XYZ file of C-alpha atoms in Angstrom:
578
model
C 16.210 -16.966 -2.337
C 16.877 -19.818 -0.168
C 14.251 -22.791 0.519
C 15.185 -25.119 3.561
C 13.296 -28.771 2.662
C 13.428 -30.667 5.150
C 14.502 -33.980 3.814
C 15.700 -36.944 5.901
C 18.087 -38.589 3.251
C 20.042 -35.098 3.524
C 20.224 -35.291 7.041
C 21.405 -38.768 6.819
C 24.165 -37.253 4.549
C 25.062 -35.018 7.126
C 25.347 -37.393 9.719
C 27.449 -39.615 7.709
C 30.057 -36.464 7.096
C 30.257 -35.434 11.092
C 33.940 -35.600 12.476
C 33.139 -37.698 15.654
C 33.969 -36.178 19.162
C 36.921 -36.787 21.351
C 35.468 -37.227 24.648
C 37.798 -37.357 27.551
C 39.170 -40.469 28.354
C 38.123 -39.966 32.011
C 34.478 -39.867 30.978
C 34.416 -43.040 28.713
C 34.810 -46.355 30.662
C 34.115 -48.276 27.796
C 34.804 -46.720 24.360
C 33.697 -49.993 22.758
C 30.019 -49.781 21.257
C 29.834 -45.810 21.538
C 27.007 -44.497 19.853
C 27.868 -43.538 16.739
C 30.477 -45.889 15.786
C 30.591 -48.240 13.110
C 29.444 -51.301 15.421
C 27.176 -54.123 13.487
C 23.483 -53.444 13.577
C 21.328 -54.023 16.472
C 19.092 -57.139 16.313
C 15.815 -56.382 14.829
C 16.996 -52.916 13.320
C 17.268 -52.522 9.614
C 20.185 -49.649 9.681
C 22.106 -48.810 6.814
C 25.508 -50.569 6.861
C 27.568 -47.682 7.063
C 25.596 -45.554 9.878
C 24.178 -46.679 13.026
C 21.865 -43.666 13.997
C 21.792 -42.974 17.888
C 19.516 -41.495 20.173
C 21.905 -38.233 20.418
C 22.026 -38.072 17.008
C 18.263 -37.980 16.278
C 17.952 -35.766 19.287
C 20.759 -33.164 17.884
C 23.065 -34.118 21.243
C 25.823 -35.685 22.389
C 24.771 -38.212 24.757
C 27.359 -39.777 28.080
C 27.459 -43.772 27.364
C 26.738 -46.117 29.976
C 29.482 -47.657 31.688
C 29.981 -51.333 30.034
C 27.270 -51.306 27.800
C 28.206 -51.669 24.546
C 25.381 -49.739 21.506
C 23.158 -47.335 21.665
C 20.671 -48.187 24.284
C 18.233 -45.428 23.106
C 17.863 -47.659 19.772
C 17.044 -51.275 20.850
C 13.333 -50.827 21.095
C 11.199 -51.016 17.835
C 9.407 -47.969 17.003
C 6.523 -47.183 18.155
C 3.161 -47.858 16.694
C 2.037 -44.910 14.033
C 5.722 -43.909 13.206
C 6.652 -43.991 9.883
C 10.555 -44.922 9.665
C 13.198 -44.113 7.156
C 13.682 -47.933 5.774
C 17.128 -46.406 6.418
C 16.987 -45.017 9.327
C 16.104 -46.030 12.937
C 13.518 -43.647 14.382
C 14.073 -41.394 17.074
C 12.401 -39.702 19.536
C 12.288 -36.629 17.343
C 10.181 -38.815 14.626
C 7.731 -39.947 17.289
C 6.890 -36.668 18.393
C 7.026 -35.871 14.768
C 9.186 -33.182 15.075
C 11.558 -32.754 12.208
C 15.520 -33.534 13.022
C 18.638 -31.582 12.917
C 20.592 -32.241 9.852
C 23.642 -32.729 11.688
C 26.099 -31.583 14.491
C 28.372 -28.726 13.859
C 26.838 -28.472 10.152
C 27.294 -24.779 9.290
C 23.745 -23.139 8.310
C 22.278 -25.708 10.714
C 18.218 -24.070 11.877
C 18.006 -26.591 14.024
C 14.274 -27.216 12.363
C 11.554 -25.400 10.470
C 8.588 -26.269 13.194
C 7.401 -23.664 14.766
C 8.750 -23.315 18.452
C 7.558 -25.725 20.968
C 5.770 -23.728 23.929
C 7.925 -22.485 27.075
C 10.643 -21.334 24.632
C 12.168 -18.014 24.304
C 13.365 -18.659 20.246
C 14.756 -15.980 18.360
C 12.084 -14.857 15.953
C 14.755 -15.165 13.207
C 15.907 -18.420 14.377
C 13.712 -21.696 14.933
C 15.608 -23.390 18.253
C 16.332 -27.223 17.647
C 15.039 -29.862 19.025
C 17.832 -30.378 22.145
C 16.972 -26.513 22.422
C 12.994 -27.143 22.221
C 12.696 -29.973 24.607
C 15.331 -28.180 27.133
C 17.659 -31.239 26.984
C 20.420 -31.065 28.998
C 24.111 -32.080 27.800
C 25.871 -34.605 29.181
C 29.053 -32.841 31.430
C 30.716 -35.772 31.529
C 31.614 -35.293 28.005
C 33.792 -32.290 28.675
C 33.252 -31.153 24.926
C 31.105 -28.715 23.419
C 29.000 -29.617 20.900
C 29.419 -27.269 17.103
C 25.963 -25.944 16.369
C 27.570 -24.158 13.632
C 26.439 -20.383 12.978
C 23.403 -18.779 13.176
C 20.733 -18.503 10.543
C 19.525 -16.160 9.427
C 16.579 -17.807 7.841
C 13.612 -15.384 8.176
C 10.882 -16.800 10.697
C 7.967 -18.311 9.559
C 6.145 -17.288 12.585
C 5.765 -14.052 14.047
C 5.035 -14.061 17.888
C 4.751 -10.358 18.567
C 1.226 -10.425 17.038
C -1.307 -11.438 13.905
C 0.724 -14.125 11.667
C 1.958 -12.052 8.162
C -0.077 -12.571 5.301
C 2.209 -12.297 2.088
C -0.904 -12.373 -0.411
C -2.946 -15.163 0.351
C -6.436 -14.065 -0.334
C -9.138 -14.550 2.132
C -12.838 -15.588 1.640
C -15.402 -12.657 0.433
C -13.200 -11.320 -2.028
C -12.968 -12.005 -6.186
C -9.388 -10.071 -5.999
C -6.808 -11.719 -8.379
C -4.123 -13.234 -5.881
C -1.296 -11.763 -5.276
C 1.848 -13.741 -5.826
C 2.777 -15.233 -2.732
C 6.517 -14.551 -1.864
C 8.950 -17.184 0.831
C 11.262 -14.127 2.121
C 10.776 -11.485 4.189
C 12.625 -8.642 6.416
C 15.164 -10.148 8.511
C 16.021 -8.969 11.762
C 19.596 -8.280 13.332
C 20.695 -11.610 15.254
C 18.927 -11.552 18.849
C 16.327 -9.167 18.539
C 12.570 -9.200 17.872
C 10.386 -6.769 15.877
C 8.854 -4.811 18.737
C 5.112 -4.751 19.063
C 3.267 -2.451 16.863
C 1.323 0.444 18.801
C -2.116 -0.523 18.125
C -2.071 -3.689 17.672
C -3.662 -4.764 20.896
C -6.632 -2.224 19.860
C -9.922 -4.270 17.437
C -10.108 -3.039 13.820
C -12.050 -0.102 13.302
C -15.864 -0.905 13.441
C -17.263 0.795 10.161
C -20.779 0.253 9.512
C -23.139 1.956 6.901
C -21.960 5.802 7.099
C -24.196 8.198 8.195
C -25.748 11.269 6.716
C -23.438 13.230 9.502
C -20.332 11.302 8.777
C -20.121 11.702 4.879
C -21.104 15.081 5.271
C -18.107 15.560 7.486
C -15.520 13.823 5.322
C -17.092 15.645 2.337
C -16.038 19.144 4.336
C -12.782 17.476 4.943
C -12.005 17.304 1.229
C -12.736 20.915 0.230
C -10.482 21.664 3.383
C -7.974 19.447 1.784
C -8.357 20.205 -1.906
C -7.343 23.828 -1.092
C -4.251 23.466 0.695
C -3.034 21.244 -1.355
C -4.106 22.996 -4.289
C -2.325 25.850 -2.350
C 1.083 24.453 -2.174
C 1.195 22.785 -5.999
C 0.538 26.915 -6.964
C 3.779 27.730 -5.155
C 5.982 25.545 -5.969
C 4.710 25.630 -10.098
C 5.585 28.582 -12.556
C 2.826 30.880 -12.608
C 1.812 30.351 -15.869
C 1.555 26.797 -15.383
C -1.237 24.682 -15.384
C -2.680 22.784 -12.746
C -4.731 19.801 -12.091
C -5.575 16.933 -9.699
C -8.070 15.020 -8.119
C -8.628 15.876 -4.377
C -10.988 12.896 -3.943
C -8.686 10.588 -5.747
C -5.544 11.843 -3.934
C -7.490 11.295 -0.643
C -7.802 7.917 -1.463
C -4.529 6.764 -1.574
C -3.345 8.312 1.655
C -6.648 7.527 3.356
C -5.388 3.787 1.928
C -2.207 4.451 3.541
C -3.871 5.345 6.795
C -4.850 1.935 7.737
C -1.310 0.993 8.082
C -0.063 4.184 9.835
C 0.632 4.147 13.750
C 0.979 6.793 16.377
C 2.228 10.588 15.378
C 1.885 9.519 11.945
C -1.669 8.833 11.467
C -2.475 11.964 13.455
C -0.323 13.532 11.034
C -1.354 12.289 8.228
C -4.961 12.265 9.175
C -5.150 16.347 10.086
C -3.092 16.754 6.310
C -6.345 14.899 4.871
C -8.231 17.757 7.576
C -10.381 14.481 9.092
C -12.037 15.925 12.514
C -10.219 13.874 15.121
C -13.336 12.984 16.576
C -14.024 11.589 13.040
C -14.952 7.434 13.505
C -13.642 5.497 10.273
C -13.636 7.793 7.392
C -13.120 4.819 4.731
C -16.677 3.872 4.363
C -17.734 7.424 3.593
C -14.916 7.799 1.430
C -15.427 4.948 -0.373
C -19.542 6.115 -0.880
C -18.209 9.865 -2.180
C -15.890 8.179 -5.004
C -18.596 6.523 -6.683
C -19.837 9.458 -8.849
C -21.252 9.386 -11.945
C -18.532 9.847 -15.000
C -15.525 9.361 -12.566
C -13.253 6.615 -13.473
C -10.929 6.658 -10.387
C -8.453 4.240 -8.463
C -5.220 3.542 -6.598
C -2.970 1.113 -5.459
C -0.251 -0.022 -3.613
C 2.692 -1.761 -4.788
C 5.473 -3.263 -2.553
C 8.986 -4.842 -3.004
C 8.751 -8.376 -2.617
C 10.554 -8.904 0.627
C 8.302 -6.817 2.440
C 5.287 -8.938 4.258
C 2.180 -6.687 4.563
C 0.688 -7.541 7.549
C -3.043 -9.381 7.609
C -4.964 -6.355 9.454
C -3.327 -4.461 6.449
C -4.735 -6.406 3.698
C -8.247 -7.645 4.951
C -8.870 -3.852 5.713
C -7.534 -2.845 2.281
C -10.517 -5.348 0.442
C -13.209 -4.438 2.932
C -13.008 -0.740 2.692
C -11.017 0.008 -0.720
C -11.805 -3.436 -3.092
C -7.762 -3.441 -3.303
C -5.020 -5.907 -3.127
C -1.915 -4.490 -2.856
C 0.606 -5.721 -5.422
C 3.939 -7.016 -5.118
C 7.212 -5.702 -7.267
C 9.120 -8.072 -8.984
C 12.337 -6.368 -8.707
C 12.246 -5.927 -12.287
C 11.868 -2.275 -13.202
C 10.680 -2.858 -17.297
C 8.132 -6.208 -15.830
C 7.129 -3.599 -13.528
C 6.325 -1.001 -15.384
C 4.415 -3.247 -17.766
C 2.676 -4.071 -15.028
C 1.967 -1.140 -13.630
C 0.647 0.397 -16.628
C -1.767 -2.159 -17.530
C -3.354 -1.755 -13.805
C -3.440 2.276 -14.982
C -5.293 0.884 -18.432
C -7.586 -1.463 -16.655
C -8.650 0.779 -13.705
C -9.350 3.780 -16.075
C -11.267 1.577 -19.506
C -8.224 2.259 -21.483
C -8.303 5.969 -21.147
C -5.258 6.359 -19.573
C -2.765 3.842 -21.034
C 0.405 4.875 -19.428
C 1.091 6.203 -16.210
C 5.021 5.722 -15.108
C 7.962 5.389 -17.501
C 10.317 4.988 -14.493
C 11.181 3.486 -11.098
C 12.864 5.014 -8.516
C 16.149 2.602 -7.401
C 14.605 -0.738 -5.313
C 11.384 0.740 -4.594
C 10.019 -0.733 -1.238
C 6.718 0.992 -1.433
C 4.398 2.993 -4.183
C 1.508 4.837 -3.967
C -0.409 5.303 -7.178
C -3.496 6.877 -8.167
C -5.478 7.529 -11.599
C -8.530 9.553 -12.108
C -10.338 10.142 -15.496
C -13.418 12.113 -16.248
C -15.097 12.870 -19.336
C -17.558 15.373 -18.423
C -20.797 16.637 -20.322
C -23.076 19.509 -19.656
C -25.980 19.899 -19.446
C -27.380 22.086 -21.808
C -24.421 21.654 -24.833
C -22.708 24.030 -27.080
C -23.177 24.125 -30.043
C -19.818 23.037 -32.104
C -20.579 25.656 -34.773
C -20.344 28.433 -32.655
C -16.593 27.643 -31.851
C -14.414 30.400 -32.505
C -11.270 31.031 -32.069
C -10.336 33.896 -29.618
C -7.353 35.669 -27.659
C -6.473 34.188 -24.453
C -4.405 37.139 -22.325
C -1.686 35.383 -20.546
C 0.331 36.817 -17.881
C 3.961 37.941 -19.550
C 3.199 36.669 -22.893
C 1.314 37.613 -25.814
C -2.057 36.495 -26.307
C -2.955 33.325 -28.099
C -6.073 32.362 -30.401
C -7.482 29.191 -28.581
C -10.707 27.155 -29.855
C -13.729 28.827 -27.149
C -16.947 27.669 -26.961
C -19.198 30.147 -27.630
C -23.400 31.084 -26.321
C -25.281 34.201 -26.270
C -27.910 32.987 -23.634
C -26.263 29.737 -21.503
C -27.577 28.835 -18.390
C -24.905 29.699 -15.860
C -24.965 30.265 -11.906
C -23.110 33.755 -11.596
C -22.232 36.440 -9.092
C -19.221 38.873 -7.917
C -17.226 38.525 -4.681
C -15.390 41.506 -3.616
C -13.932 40.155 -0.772
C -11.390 38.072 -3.143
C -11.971 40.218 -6.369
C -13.342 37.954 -8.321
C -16.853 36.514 -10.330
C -17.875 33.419 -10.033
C -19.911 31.328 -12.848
C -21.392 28.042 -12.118
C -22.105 25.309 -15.257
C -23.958 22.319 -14.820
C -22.621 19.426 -15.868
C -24.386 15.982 -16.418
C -25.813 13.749 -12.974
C -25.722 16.427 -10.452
C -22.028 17.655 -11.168
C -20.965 21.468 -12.278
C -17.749 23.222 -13.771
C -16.857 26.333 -11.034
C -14.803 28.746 -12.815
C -13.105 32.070 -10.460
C -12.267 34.564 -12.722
C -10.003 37.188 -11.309
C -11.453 40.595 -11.735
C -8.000 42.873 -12.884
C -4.515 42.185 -14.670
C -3.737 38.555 -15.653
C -1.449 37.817 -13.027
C -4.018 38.817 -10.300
C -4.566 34.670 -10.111
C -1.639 34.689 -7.895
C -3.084 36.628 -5.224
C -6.650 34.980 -5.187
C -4.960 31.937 -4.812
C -3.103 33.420 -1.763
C -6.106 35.063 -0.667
C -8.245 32.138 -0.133
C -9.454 30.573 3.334
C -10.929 26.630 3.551
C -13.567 28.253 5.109
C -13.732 31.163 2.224
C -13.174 28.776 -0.261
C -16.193 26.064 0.594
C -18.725 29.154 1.536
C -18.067 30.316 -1.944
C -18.669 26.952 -3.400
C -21.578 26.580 -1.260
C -22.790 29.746 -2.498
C -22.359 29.208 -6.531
C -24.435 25.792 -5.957
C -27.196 27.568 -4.203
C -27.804 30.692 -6.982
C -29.901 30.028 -9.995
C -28.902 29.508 -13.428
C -29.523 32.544 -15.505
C -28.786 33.244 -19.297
C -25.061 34.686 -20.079
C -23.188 35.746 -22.654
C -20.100 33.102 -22.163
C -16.913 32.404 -23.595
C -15.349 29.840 -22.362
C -12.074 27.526 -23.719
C -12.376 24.226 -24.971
C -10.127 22.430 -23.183
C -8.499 18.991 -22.270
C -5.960 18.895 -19.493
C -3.485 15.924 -18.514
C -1.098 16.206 -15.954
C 0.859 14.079 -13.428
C 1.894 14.909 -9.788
C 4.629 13.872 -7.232
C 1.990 13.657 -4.266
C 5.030 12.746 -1.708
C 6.675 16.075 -2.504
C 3.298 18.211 -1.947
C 2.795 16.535 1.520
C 6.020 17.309 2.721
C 5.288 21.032 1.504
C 2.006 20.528 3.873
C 3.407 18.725 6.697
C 7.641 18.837 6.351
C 9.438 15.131 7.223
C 5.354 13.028 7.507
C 7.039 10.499 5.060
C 10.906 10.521 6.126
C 10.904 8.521 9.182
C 6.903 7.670 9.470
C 5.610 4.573 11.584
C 3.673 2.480 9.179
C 4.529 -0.837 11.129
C 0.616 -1.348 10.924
C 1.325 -1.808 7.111
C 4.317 -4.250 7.265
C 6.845 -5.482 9.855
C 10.660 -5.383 9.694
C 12.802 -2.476 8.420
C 11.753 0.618 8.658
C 8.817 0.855 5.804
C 9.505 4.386 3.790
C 6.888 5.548 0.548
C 9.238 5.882 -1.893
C 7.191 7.611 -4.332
C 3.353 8.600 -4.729
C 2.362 9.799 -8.112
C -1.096 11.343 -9.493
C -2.559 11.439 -12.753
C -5.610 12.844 -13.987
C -7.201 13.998 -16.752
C -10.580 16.499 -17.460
C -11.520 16.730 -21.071
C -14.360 19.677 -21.299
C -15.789 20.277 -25.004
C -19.244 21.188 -26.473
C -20.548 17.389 -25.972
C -24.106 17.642 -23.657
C -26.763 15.426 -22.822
C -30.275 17.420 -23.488
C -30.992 18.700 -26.943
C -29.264 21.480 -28.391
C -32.432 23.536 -28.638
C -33.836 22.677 -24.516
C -32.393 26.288 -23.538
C -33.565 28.366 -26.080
C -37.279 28.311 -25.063
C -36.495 28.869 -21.112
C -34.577 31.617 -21.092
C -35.013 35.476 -21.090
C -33.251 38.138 -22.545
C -30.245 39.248 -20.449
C -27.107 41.080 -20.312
C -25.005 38.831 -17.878
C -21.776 38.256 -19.108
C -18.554 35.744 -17.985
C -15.622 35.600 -20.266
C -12.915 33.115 -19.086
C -10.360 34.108 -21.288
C -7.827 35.176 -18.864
C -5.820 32.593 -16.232
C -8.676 31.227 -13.854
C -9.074 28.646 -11.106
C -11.648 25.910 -11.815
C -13.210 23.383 -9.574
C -15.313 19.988 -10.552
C -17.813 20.211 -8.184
C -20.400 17.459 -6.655
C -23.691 19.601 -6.571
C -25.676 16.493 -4.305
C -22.746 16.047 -1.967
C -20.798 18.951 -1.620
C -17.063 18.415 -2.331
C -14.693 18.799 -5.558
C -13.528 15.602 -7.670
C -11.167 18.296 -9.516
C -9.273 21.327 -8.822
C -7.412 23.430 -11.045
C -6.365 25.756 -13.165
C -6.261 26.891 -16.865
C -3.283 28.835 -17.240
C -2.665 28.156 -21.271
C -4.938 26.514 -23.031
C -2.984 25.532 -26.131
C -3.511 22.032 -27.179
């Protein structure tokens, strides 16, 4: 990393080491007393024996000398009243209008200054003009030489005209968000271009007030839409006696996250993969409201390589709608990591302490997300009625796995012959129930109601199991704890081929091309006999009854929020072994 400090003793050094110009002979009347030379100090000057600064000089320029005058003119007068002079240096012209000077002619790496450009000029974002270049100071002809400006920087810009100034972690007021480190490089562009204007940019930031009744309920919809495809294309591409789990709401998150920075085809994209209506006004808020449920430990984050600048729309919309500061890579895989996994540990209360053990190679941006939930029902099991009992898996031999056992449990069931199934419904604690679809036929018949299922099918039959009464059942159902980890980026390009391979996030951050390298999932349901009423509530309020649901063959499972309609997990339990 390179720092430029502007300090005038260096450019005194420079000065000192510049090869002095051979003018033409024509052009120079009187070489005597050129500016420049090594002629005695001027009366009233304090100059440093061995340089006697000029007027070009401070200006960065190669001035024509007067005909028979003999010194720097441009140097006689004393400076000017609130200048503070080098003891060592005459002031210039530059130091009165307190602009910073040139190092030197011809010095290679010269920027010419750090100051932002003066107004009127066309600079180079890349490269800050200098000061002959900023004032539009003409060279002398009668010099007949060129003056060396040496090569071009490529210092990155500390400005960016094309639209809101970069903020590279700098907090803002209203937030208690642990700063970000702040980092001094960023993207560099090829030599004379700019970073074209980001569509959208000229548009306000979305206006999100409270959400409505209308508007959650929409984005609620959305997520059962989205739950199921997705859910959909994790089932094809795993074995089919896999298991399967993730967080719809918590996935959501992320890319909704991610949606704030996306531009053009890519948030429509992205947005009709999450299934928000188009006519949809700032999902965030709503979002936002649905992930604070009861039990649900849940977050994500961003982290970016250090050269690239979010942008400042990007981060004050990522603390007012998601409480997040995205995080910034030290380039370090093992720091990293550590890193990485003690946000996991934090956001989750320690349950999950580890969520990557690798890196992919220079990682320039990284989705994460972590979702936990402990759940407990309602009415509990009772521990002492766990038995062990076959599980019939598809291809294989059955296996004795710990199942909860209850001759009269309160559960919400029915048939559905359009997909072949039952349906049981098992309340959980603070409005939240366990849906379990049971496949009605051979073990591998999971496979087809998986294939079978609509959005629409799917949410009228969740819709359905939350509106039916509990009644008492004979149920047998396995204890079970699953914890699993998914490559989100590769089950979006299953849903929409190529959204992340060239995708215009140039609201998110400015420069090259900005690609998601890598978006990974965890989460974790843990289900056993633990309740919250007394083990004796349900003997006294139910009647005798022959209703029966045994889940002890592959089924598909959904966490579902009773209150608010939509599902903080989907899965299923394919092998229950521990």
């Amino acid at each position: 990393m390179k720092f430029w400090l502007p300090l005038v003793c260096l450019a005194a050094v420079a000065v000192a080491s510049v090869t002095p110009l051979v003018p033409h002979p024509a052009d120079r009347p009187n070489a005597e007393g050129d500016a420049g030379t090594m002629s005695p100090p001027l009366p009233s000057t304090d100059a440093h024996p061995g340089v006697v600064p000029s007027l070009a000089a401070a200006l960065n320029i190669m001035e024509s000398p007067s005909p028979g005058t003999e010194g720097d003119v441009g140097m006689m007068s004393p400076p000017l009243p609130g200048t503070s002079a080098h003891p060592e240096v005459v002031p210039s012209l530059a130091a009165t209008l307190n602009i910073m000077e040139s190092p030197s002619l011809g010095t290679e790496g010269d920027t010419g200054t750090i100051s932002p450009p003066l107004p009127g000029t066309d600079a180079h974002p890349e490269v800050v003009p200098s000061l002959a270049a900023a004032l539009n100071v003409t060279e002398s002809p009668s010099l007949g030489t060129e003056v060396a400006t040496g090569p071009a920087s490529t210092h990155p810009s500390l400005t960016e005209p094309e639209g809101p100034p970069e903020d590279a972690g700098t907090p803002t007021s209203g937030t208690t968000a642990t700063p970000m480190p702040v980092t001094t490089e960023g993207p560099t562009s090829a030599p004379g271009t700019t970073a074209p204007l980001c569509p959208g940019d000229e548009e306000p930031a979305e206006a999100c007030g409270a959400p409505t009744g209308a508007q959650t309920a929409a984005v609620a919809e959305a997520l059962s839409t989205f739950a199921l495809r997705f859910y959909q294309r994790m089932a094809e591409a795993a074995e089919p006696d896999s298991n399967l789990l993730f967080s719809p709401i918590n996935v959501a998150l992320g890319l909704s996250h991610l949606l704030l920075g996306a531009r053009g085809e890519t948030r429509e994209r992205l947005a009709a993969v999450l299934a928000y209506p188009p006519e949809l006004p700032c999902v965030h808020r709503s979002l936002r409201q649905l992930t604070k449920s009861p039990g649900l430990l849940s977050a994500s984050q961003i982290f970016h390589h250090k050269e690239l600048h979010l942008t400042a729309r990007f981060l004050n919309e990522s603390r007012r709608f998601y409480e997040a500061r995205p995080r910034v890579l030290s380039g370090n895989e093992s720091l990293d990591l550590l890193h990485i996994n003690k946000w996991v540990r934090e956001a989750t209360q320690g349950r999950l302490p580890r969520l990557l053990d690798e890196l992919p190679p220079d990682p320039r941006l990284v989705l994460l997300s972590a979702v936990y939930f402990q759940g407990k029902w309602k009415t509990p099991f009772q521990a002492k009625d766990t038995m062990p009992q076959p599980f019939r898996r598809p291809g294989r031999p059955p296996v004795l796995i710990p199942t909860m056992m209850s001759k009269k449990y309160p559960v919400a069931s029915f048939s559905e012959p359009s997909l072949r199934a039952q349906v049981g419904r098992l309340q959980l604690s603070q409005g939240l129930s366990l849906v379990v679809v049971l496949p009605q036929g051979a073990p591998g018949a999971l496979g087809e109601l998986e294939r079978a299922l609509s959005p629409a099918a799917f949410l009228a039959l969740l819709h359905k199991a939350a509106a039916v009464p509990p009644r008492a059942t004979v149920l047998a159902l396995p204890r079970f704890r699953l914890d699993l980890s998914q490559d989100v980026v590769a089950v979006i390009h299953e849903m929409d081929y190529g959204l992340f391979l060239d995708a215009e996030l140039c609201g998110l951050a400015r420069g090259q091309a900005v690609a998601v390298d890598t978006a990974q999932h965890r989460a974790v349901l843990a289900l056993d006999e633990a309740g919250v009423e007394a083990a004796g509530a349900m003997a006294t309020s139910l009647a005798r009854t022959a209703h029966v649901l045994e889940a002890l063959r592959p089924f598909l499972f959904v966490l579902w929020d009773d209150a608010r309609g939509f599902p903080l997990f989907m899965g299923r339990l394919s092998d229950p072994q521990p």
